[in-house]
Short mmCIF file of C-alpha atoms in Angstrom, two decimals:
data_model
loop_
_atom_site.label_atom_id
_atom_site.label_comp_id
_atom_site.label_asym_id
_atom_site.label_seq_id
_atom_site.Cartn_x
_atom_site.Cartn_y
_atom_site.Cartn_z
CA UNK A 1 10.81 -11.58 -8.06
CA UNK A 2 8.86 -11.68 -11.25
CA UNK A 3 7.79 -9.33 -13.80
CA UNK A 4 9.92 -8.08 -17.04
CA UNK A 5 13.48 -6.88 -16.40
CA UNK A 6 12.59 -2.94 -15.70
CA UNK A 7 9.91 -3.69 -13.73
CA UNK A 8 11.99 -5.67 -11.16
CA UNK A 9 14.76 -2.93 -11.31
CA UNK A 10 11.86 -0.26 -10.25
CA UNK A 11 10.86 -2.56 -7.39
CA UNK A 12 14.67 -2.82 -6.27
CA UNK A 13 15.30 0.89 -6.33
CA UNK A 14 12.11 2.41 -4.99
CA UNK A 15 11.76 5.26 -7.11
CA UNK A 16 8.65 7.33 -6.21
CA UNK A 17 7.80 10.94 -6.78
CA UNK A 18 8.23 13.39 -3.40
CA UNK A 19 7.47 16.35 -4.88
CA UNK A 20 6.12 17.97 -7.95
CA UNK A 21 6.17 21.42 -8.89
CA UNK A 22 5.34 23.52 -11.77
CA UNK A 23 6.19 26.96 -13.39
CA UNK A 24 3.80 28.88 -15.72
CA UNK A 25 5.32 31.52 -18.01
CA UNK A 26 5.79 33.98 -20.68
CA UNK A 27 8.75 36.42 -22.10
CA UNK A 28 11.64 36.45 -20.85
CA UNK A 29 12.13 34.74 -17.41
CA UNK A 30 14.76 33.43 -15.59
CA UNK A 31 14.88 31.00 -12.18
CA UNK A 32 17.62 29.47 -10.06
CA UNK A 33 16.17 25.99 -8.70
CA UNK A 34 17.40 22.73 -7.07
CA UNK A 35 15.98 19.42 -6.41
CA UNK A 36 14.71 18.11 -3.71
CA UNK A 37 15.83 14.48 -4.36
CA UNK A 38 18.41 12.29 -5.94
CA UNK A 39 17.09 12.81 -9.11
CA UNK A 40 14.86 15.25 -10.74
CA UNK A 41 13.01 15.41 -14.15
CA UNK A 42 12.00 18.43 -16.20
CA UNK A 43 10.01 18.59 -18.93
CA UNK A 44 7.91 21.37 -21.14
CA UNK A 45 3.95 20.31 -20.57
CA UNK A 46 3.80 23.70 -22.80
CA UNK A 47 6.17 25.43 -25.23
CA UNK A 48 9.92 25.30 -24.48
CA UNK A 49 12.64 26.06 -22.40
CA UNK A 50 16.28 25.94 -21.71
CA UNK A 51 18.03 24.02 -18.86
CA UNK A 52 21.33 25.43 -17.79
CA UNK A 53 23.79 23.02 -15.63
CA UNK A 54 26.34 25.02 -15.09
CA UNK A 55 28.98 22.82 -12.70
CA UNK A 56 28.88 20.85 -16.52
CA UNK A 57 28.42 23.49 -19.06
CA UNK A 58 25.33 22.24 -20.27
CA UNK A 59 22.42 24.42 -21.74
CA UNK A 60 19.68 22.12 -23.27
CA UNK A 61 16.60 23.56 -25.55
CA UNK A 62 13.85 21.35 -24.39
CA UNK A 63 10.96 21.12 -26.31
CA UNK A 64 7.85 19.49 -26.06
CA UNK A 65 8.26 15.83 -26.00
CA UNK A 66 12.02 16.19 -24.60
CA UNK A 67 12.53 15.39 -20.78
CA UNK A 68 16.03 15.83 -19.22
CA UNK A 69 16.74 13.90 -16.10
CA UNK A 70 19.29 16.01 -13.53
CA UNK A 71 21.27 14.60 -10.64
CA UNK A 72 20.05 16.29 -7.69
CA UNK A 73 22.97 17.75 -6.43
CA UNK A 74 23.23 19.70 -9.56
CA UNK A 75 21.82 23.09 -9.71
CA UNK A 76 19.79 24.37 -12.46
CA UNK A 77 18.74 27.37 -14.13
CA UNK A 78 15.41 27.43 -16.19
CA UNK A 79 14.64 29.76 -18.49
CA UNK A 80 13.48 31.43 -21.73
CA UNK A 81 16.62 32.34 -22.68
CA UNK A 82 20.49 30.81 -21.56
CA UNK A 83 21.72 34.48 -21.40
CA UNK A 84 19.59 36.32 -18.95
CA UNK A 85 20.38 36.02 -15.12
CA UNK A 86 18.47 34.00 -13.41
CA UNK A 87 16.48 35.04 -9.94
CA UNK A 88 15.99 32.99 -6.72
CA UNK A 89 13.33 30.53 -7.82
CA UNK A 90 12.83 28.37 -4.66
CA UNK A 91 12.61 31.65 -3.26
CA UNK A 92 9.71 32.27 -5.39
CA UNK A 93 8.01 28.99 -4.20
CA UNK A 94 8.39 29.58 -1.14
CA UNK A 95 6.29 32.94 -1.60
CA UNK A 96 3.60 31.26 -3.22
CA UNK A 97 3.28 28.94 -0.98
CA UNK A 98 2.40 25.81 -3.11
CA UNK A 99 3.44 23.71 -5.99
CA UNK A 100 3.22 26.35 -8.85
CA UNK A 101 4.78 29.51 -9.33
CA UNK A 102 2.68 31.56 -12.09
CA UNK A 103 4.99 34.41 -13.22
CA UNK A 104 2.21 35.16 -15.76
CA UNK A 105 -1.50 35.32 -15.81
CA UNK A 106 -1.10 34.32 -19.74
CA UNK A 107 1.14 32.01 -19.47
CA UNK A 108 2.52 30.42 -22.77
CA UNK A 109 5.02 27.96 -21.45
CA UNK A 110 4.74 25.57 -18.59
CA UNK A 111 7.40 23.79 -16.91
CA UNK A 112 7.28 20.50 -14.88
CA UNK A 113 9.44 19.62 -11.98
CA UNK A 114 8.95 15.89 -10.88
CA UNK A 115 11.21 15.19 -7.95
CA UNK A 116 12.44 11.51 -7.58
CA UNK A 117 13.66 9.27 -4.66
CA UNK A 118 15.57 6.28 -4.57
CA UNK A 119 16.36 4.24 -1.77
CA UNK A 120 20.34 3.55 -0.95
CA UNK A 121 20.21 0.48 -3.24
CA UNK A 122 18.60 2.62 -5.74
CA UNK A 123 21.04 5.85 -5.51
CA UNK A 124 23.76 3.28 -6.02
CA UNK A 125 22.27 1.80 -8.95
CA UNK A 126 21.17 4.52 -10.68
CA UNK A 127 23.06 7.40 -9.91
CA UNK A 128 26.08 5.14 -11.36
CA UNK A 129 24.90 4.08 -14.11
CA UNK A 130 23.42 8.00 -15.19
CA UNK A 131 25.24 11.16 -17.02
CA UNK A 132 25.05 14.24 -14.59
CA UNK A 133 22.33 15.24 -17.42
CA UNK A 134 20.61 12.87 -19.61
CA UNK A 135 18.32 14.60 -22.15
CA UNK A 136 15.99 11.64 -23.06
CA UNK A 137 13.81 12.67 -26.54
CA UNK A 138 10.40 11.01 -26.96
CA UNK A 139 9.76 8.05 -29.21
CA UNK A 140 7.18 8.53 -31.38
CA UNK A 141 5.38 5.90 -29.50
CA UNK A 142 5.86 7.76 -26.26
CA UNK A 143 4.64 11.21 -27.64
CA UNK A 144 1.14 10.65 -26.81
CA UNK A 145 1.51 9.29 -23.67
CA UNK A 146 4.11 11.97 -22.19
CA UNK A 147 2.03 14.54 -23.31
CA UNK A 148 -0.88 12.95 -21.49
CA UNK A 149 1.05 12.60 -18.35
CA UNK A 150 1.98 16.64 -18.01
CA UNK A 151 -1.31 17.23 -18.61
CA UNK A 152 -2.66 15.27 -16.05
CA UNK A 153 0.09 16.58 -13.81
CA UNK A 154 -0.69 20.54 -14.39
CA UNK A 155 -4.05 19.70 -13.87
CA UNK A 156 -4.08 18.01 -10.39
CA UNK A 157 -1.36 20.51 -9.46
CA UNK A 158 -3.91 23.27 -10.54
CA UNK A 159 -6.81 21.98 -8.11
CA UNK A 160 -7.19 22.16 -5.39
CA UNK A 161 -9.40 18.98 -4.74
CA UNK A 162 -8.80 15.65 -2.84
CA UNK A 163 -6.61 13.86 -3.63
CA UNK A 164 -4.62 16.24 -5.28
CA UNK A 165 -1.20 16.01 -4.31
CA UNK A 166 -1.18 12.13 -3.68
CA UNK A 167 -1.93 11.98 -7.62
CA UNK A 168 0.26 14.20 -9.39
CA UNK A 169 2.78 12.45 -7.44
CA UNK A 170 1.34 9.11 -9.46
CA UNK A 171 1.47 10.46 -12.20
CA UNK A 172 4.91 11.79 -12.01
CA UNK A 173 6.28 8.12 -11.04
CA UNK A 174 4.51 7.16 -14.10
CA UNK A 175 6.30 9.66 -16.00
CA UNK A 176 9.86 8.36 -14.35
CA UNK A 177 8.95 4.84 -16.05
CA UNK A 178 8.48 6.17 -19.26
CA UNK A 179 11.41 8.44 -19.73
CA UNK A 180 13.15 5.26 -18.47
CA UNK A 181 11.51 3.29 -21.18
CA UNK A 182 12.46 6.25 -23.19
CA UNK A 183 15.81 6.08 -22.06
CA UNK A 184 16.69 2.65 -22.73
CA UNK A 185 14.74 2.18 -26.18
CA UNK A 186 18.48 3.00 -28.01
CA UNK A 187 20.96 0.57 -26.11
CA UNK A 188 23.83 2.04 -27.71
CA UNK A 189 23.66 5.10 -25.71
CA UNK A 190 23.44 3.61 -22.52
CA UNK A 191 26.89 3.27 -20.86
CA UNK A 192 28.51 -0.27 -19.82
CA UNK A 193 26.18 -1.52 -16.60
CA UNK A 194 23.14 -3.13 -15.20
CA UNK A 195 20.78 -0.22 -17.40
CA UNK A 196 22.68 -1.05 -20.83
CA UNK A 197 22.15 -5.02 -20.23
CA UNK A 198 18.25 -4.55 -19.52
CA UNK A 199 18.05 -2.35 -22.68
CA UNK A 200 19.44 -4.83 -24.73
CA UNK A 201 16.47 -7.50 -26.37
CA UNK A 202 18.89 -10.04 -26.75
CA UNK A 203 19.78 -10.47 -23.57
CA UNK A 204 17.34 -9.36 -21.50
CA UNK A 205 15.42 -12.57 -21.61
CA UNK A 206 18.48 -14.43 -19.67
CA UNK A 207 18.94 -11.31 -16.75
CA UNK A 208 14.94 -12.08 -17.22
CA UNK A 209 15.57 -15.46 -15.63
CA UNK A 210 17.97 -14.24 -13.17
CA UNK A 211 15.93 -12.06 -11.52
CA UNK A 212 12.70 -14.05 -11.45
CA UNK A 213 14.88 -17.12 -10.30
CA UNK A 214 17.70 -16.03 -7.92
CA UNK A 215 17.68 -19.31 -6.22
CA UNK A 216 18.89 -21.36 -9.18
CA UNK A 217 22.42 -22.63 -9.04
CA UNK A 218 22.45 -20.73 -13.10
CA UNK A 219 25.30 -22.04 -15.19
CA UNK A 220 27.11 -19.97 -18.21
CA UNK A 221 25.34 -22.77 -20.26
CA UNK A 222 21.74 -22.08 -18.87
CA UNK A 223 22.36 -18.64 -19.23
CA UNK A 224 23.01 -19.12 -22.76
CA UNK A 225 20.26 -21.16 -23.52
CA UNK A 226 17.92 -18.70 -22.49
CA UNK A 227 18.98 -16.42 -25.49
CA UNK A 228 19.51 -18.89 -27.89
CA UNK A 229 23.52 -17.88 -27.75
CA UNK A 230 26.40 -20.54 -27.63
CA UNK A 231 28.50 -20.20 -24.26
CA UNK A 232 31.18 -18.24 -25.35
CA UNK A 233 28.74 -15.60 -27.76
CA UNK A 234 26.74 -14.95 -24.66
CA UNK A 235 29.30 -14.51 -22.47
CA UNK A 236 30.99 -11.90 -24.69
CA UNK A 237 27.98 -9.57 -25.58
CA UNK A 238 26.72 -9.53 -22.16
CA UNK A 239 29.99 -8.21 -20.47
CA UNK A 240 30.50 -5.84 -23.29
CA UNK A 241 26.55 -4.59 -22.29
CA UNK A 242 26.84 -5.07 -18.41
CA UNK A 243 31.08 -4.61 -18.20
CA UNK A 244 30.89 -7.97 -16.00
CA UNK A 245 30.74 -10.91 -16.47
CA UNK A 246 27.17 -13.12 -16.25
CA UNK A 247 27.52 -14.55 -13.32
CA UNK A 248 29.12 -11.88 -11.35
CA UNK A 249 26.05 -9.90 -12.52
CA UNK A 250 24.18 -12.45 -11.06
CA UNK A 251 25.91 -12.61 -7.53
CA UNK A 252 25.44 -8.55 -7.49
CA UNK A 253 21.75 -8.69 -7.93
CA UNK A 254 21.77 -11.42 -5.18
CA UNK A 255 23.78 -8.85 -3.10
CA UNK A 256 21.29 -6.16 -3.76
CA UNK A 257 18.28 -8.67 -3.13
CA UNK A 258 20.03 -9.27 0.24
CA UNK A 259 20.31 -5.75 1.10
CA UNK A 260 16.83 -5.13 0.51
CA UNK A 261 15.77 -8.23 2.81
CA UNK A 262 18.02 -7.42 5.68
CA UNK A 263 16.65 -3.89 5.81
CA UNK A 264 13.00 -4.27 5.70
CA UNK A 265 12.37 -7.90 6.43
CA UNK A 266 13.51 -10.15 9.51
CA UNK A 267 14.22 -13.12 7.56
CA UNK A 268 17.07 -15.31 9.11
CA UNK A 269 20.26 -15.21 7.71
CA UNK A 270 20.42 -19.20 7.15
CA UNK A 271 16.66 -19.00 4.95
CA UNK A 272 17.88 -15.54 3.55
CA UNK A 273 21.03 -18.07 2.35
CA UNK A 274 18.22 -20.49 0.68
CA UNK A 275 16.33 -18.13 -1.27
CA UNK A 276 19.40 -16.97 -2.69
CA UNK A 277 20.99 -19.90 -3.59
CA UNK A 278 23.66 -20.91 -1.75
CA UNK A 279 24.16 -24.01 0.08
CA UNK A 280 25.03 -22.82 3.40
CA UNK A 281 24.70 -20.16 5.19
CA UNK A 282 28.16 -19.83 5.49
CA UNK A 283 29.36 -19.61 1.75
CA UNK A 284 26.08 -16.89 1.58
CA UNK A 285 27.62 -15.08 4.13
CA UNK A 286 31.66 -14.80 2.75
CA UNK A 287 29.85 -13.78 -0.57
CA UNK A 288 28.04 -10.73 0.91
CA UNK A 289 31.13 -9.66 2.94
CA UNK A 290 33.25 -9.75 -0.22
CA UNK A 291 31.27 -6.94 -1.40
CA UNK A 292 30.04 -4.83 1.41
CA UNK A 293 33.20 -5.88 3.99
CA UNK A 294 31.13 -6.72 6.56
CA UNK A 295 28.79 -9.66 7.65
CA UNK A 296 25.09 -9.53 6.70
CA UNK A 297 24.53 -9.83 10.28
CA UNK A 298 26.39 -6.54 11.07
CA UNK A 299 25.10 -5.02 7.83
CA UNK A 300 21.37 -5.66 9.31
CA UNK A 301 22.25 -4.06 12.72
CA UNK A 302 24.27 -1.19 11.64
CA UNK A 303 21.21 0.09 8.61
CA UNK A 304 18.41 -0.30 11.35
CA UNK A 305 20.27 1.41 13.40
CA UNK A 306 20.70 4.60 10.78
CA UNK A 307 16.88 4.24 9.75
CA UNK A 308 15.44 7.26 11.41
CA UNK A 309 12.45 6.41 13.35
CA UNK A 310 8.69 6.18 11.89
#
């Protein structure tokens, strides 16, 4: 797999945009919503706006600029104001009958929805390694580019041309990378895990190498090379970033490489062994059962067996 560290965590967890939905306002108003995914992001495109969590007692005063990312089991209440009492909003999109709700014809603020899916690898990954609420404040780098983004979104989502839907769901993936980019930009505020490790520049160049080179039987010392580190530096920063070790991070993201390939692909076991580097097919196989309990054999049979039909 090749590309820079967060690109080849993207590809592993499949996040895409299902759905995106928008709310145009003024005064005081008040809606109830949920997502429609494991994760959902919400940013002002216009004005500002407070998010209310309330199973965690967060309200949050996002501004332009500010996205919060929200578990989607979570509900939320959007509004103008955390004190007023919110009304059935996926009631109200239901009556519209689209991807906006307009609850002005002057509207002064305007809310985006983007609704993200993961696949399982990905809703392990991420979910984990995620607050219940992360409010994610753009760089000044990012500013420009965020604000581009909603307006691209509001404006497919207000068209009704070709193509519509199938790009403001583009453009909301695009806005998952950035707040991710966003995200990760201040290591130190990333818990302990796989997020925290890629966020940090002095050693992302040696998970770099681990992901674009799975195969390779890595050493602590090649690892350290990589990064210009002696053995023992490395090997302390990076489980203090990834709270495990280096190679155990390395056997996981063969695990999660394996998952992926036994899902969608019908690779044999023995070259699925190969590509990961192990000897035998055998030593490939005790390794993934050590972490999923079962055999990758069963593991294949028992997931395309739970995929629902195409």
């Amino acid at each position: 797999m090749s590309g820079d560290p967060l690109s080849a965590a993207l590809a592993m967890i499949d996040a895409r945009c299902v759905m995106a939905r928008a709310i145009l306002a003024e005064g005081q108003w008040s809606l109830n919503l949920q997502a429609h995914a494991p994760l959902m992001l919400v940013a002002p495109a216009r004005g500002q706006f407070w998010l209310r969590v309330p199973s965690t007692g967060q309200s949050i005063l996002l501004t332009e600029g500010d996205v919060a990312v929200v578990r989607g089991d979570l509900k939320q209440i959007m509004s103008s104001g955390p004190e007023l009492t919110p009304t059935d909003g996926e009631a109200l999109f239901r009556f519209h009958g689209g991807s906006t709700v307009h609850l002005s014809s002057t509207p002064d603020v305007a809310v985006v929805g983007s609704h993200i899916a993961l696949n399982r690898t990905g809703e392990d990954l991420l979910l984990a390694a995620l607050e219940p609420v992360t409010h994610v404040k753009a760089t000044d780098g990012q500013a420009a580019t965020l604000h581009w983004l909603l307006d691209r979104l509001l404006t497919e989502m207000g068209h009704d041309q070709g193509g519509s839907d199938f790009a403001a769901r583009q453009y909301a993936s695009l806005l998952f990378v950035e707040v991710m980019r966003g995200y990760l930009a201040d290591p130190a505020g990333v818990p302990p895990g796989w997020l925290r490790v890629l966020a940090t520049p002095s050693l992302a160049p040696a998970v770099h190498q681990m992901q674009a080179d799975p195969q390779r039987s890595w050493t602590l010392e090649d690892l350290a090379r990589t990064v210009a580190m002696s053995r023992t530096t490395f090997a302390e920063r990076f489980r203090e970033a990834a709270g495990t070790p280096p190679l155990a991070f390395l056997t996981h993201w063969r695990m999660r490489l394996a998952e992926r390939a036994l899902r969608d692909e019908d690779v044999t076991i023995a070259a699925l062994s190969r590509s990961l580097g192990y000897s035998t097919e055998s030593s490939f196989s005790h390794a993934f059962k050590r972490v999923h309990g079962i055999a990758p054999g069963l593991y294949r049979a028992r997931r395309r067996l739970s995929e629902p039909a195409m």
